[in-house]
Coordinates of C-alpha atoms in Angstrom, one line a residue:
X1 CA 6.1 18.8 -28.5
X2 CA 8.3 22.0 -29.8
X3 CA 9.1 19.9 -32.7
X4 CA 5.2 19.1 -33.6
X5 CA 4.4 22.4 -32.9
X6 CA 6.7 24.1 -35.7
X7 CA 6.0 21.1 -37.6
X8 CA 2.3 21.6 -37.9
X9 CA 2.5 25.7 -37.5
X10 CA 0.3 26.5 -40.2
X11 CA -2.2 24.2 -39.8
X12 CA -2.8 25.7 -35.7
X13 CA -5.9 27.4 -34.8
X14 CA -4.8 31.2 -34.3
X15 CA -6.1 30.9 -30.4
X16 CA -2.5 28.8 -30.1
X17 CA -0.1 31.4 -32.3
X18 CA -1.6 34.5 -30.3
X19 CA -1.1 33.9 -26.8
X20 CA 2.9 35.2 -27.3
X21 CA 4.6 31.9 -26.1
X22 CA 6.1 31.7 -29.3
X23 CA 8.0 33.3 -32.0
X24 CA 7.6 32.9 -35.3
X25 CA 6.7 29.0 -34.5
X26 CA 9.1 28.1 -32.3
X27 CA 8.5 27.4 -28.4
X28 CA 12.1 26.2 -27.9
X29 CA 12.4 28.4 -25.2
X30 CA 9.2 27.1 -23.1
X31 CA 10.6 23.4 -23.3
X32 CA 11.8 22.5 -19.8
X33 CA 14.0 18.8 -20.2
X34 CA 11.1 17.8 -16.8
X35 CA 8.2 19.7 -17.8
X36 CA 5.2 19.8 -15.2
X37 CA 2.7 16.9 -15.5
X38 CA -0.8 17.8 -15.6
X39 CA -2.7 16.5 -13.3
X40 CA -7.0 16.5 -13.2
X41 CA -7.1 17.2 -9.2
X42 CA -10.6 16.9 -8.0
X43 CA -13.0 16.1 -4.9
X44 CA -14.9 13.4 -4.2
X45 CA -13.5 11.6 -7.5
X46 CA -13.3 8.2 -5.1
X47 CA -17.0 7.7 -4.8
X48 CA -18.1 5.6 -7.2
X49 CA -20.3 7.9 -9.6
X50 CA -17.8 10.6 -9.8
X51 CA -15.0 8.4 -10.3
X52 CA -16.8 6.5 -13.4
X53 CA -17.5 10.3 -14.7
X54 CA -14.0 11.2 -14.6
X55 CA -12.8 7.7 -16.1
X56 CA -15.1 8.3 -19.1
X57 CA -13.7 12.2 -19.5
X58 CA -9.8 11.2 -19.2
X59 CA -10.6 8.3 -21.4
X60 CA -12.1 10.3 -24.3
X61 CA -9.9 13.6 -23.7
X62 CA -6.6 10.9 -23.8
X63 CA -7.8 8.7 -26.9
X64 CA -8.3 11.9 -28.6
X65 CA -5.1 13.5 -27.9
X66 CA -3.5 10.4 -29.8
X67 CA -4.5 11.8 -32.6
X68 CA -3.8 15.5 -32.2
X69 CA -0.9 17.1 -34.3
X70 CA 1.3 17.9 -31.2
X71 CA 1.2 14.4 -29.3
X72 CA 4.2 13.7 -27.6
X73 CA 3.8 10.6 -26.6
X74 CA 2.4 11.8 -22.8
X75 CA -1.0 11.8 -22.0
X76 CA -2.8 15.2 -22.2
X77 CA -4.1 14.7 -18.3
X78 CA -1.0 12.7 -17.1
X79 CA -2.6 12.2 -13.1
X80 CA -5.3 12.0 -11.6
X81 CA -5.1 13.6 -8.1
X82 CA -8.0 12.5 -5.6
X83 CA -8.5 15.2 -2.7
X84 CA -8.4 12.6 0.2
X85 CA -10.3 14.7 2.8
X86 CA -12.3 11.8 3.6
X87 CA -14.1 10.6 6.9
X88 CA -13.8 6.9 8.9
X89 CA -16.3 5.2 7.2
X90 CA -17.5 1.4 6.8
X91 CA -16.2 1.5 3.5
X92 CA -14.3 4.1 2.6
X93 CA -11.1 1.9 1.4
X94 CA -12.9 -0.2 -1.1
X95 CA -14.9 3.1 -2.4
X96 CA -11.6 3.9 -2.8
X97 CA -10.0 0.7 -4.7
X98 CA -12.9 1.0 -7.4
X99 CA -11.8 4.4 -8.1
X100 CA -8.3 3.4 -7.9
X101 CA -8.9 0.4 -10.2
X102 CA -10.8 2.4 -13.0
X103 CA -7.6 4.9 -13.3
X104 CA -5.2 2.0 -13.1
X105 CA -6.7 0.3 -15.8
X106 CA -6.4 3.9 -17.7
X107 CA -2.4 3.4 -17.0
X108 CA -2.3 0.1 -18.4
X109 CA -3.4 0.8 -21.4
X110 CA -1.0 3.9 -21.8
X111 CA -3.9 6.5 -21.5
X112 CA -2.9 7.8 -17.9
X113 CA 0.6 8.2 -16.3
X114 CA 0.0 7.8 -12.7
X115 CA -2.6 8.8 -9.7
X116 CA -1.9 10.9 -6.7
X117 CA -3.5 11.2 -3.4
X118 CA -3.0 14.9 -3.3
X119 CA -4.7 15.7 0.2
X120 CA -5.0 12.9 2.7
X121 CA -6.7 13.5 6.3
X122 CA -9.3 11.8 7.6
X123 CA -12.0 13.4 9.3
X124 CA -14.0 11.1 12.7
X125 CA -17.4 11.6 11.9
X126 CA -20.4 10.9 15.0
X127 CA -21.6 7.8 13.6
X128 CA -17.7 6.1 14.0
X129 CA -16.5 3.8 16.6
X130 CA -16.3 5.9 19.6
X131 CA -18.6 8.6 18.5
X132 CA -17.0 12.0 16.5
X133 CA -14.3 14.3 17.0
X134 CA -12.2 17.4 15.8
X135 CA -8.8 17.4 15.7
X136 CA -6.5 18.4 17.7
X137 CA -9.3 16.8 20.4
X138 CA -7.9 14.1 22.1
X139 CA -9.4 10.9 21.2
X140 CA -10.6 8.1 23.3
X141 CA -9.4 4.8 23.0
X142 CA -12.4 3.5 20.4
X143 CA -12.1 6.8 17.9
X144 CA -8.2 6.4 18.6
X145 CA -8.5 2.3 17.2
X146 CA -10.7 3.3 14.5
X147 CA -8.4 6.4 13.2
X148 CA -5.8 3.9 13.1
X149 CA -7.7 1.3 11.2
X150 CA -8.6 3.4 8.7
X151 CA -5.0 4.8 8.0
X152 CA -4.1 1.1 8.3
X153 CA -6.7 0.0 5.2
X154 CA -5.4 3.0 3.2
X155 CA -2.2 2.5 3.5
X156 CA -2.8 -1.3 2.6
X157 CA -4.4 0.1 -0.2
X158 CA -1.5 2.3 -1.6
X159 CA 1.0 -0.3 -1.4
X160 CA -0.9 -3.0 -3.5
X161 CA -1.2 0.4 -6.2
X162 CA 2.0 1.4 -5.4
X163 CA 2.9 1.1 -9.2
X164 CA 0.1 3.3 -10.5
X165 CA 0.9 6.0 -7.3
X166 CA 3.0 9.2 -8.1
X167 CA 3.0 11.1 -4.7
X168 CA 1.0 10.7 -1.1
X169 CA 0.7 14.5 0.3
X170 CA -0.4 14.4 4.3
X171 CA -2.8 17.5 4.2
X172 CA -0.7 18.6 7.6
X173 CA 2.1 17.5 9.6
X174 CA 0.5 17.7 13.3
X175 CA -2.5 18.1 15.6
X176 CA -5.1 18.9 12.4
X177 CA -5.7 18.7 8.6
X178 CA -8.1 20.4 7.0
X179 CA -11.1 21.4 8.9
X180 CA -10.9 19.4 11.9
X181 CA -9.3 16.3 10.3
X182 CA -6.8 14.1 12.0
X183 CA -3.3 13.5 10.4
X184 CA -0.4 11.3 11.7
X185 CA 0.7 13.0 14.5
X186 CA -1.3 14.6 17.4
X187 CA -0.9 18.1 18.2
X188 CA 2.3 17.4 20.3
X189 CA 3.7 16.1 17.4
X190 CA 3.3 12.9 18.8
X191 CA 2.7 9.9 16.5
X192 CA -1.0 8.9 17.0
X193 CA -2.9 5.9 16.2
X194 CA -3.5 6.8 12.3
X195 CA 1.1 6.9 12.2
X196 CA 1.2 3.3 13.4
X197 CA -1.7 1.9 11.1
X198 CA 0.0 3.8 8.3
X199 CA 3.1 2.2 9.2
X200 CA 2.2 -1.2 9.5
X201 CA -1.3 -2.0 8.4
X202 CA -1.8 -5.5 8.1
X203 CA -0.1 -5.2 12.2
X204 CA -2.5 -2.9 12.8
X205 CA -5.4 -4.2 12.0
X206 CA -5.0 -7.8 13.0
X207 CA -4.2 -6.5 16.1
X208 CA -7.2 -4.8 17.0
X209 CA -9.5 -7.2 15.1
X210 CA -12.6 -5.7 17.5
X211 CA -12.9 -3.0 14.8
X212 CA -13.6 -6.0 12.3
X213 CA -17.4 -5.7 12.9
X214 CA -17.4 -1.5 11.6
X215 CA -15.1 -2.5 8.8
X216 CA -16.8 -5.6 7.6
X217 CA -14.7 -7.2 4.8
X218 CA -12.8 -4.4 4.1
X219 CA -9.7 -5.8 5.0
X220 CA -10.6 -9.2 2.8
X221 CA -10.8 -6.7 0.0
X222 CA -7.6 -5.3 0.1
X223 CA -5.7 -8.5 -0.4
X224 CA -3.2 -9.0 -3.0
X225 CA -5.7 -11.7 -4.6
X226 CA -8.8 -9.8 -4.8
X227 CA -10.4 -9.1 -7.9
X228 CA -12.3 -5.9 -8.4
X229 CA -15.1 -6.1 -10.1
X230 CA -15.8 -2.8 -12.5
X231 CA -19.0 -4.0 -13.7
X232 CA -19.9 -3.7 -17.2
X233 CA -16.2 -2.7 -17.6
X234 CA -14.9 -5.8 -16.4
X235 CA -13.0 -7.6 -13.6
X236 CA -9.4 -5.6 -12.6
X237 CA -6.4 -6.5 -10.6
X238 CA -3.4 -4.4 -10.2
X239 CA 0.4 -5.5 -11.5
X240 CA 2.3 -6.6 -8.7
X241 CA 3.3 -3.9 -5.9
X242 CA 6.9 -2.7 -5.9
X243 CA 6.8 -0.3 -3.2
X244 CA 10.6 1.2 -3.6
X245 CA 9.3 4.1 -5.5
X246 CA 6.3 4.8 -3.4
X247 CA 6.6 8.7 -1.8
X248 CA 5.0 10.4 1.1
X249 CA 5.0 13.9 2.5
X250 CA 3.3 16.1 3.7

């Protein structure tokens, strides 16, 4: 970009010259050899609306930046990071897939670099298997199975993106997330039912195949030969999942 940008110099809108991150064209001394990405981090961008509305946004902002005199050959918004403070819900994990699907088809096509799943807890709302909760409550053994099914579809789901996935961030190591939400570990740092569906999902959930009724089809929709059906957009399946260079933290 430092070479585009002295390149093309004279030609700049004065709002770029004036903000005193150069000197007398150059920016050599802002380059980092592994700049920062930029990443569009938002809420909510999984449900289905919102994640069609931010498709549509990266889609034109990218395809324009093609053209832009200081294109480096990186997308302007490199990742998309989806806030995953989410709730158990019937079906949370495909809501999720679409989304995923729309921004994966964004990579393939060289207009996105990756998505991250910058804030993962998951909330047990009244209306789940068990009845509702706040963390660090202890759970009973219905909300426990259903916490753990949950992690266990998600999880299914980031390995078959693994390509597409940057980062996993745990919003909290032990006993709660973010307002009340359950994480991985309970609050005596013990691993609770969500660790072990995280772990092993497809374990998991055949093993407590009970919950299949709350989760209807879910599971079905997670498999390596699903196709996902982006409507007027078309039908999508993800390149095969190589899962060495998957990351979590927290």
């Amino acid at each position: 970009m430092a070479e585009a940008y002295k390149a093309n110099y004279d030609s700049l809108p004065e709002y770029m010259k004036l903000d005193g991150h150069d000197n007398g064209g150059s920016i050599d001394a802002y380059v980092l050899e592994n700049p920062p990405k930029l990443t569009y981090n938002d809420y909510g961008i999984a449900s289905r609306s919102k994640a069609r509305t931010v498709y549509n946004m990266v889609l034109e902002l990218n395809t324009a930046w093609l053209s832009d005199p200081l294109y480096d050959g990186r997308p302007l918004i490199e990742d998309i990071g989806i806030q995953g403070h989410d709730s158990i819900g019937r079906t949370l994990a495909s809501d999720n897939q679409y989304a995923m699907a729309l921004y994966a088809s964004l990579i393939d096509r060289g207009l996105l670099s990756g998505i991250s799943f910058s804030e993962l807890d998951l909330k047990v709302p009244t209306d789940a298997p068990g009845g509702g909760a706040t963390a660090p409550a202890v759970l009973n053994v219905r909300q426990s199975d259903a916490l753990g099914y949950e992690y266990a579809l998600l999880y299914k789901l980031f390995a078959r993106f693994a390509p597409y996935i940057d980062h996993i961030i745990s919003w909290g190591v032990a006993g709660s997330g973010w307002q009340g939400s359950y994480v991985l570990f309970d609050g005596q740092s013990n691993a609770n039912a969500g660790y072990y569906g995280a772990m092993d999902p497809d374990r998991f959930i055949l093993g407590h195949s009970y919950m299949d009724e709350y989760f209807d089809g879910e599971y079905e929709k997670l498999q390596d030969d699903y196709i996902i059906d982006l409507g007027d957009l078309g039908l999508f399946k993800p390149v095969s999942a190589d899962l060495s260079g998957l990351t979590l933290s927290a």
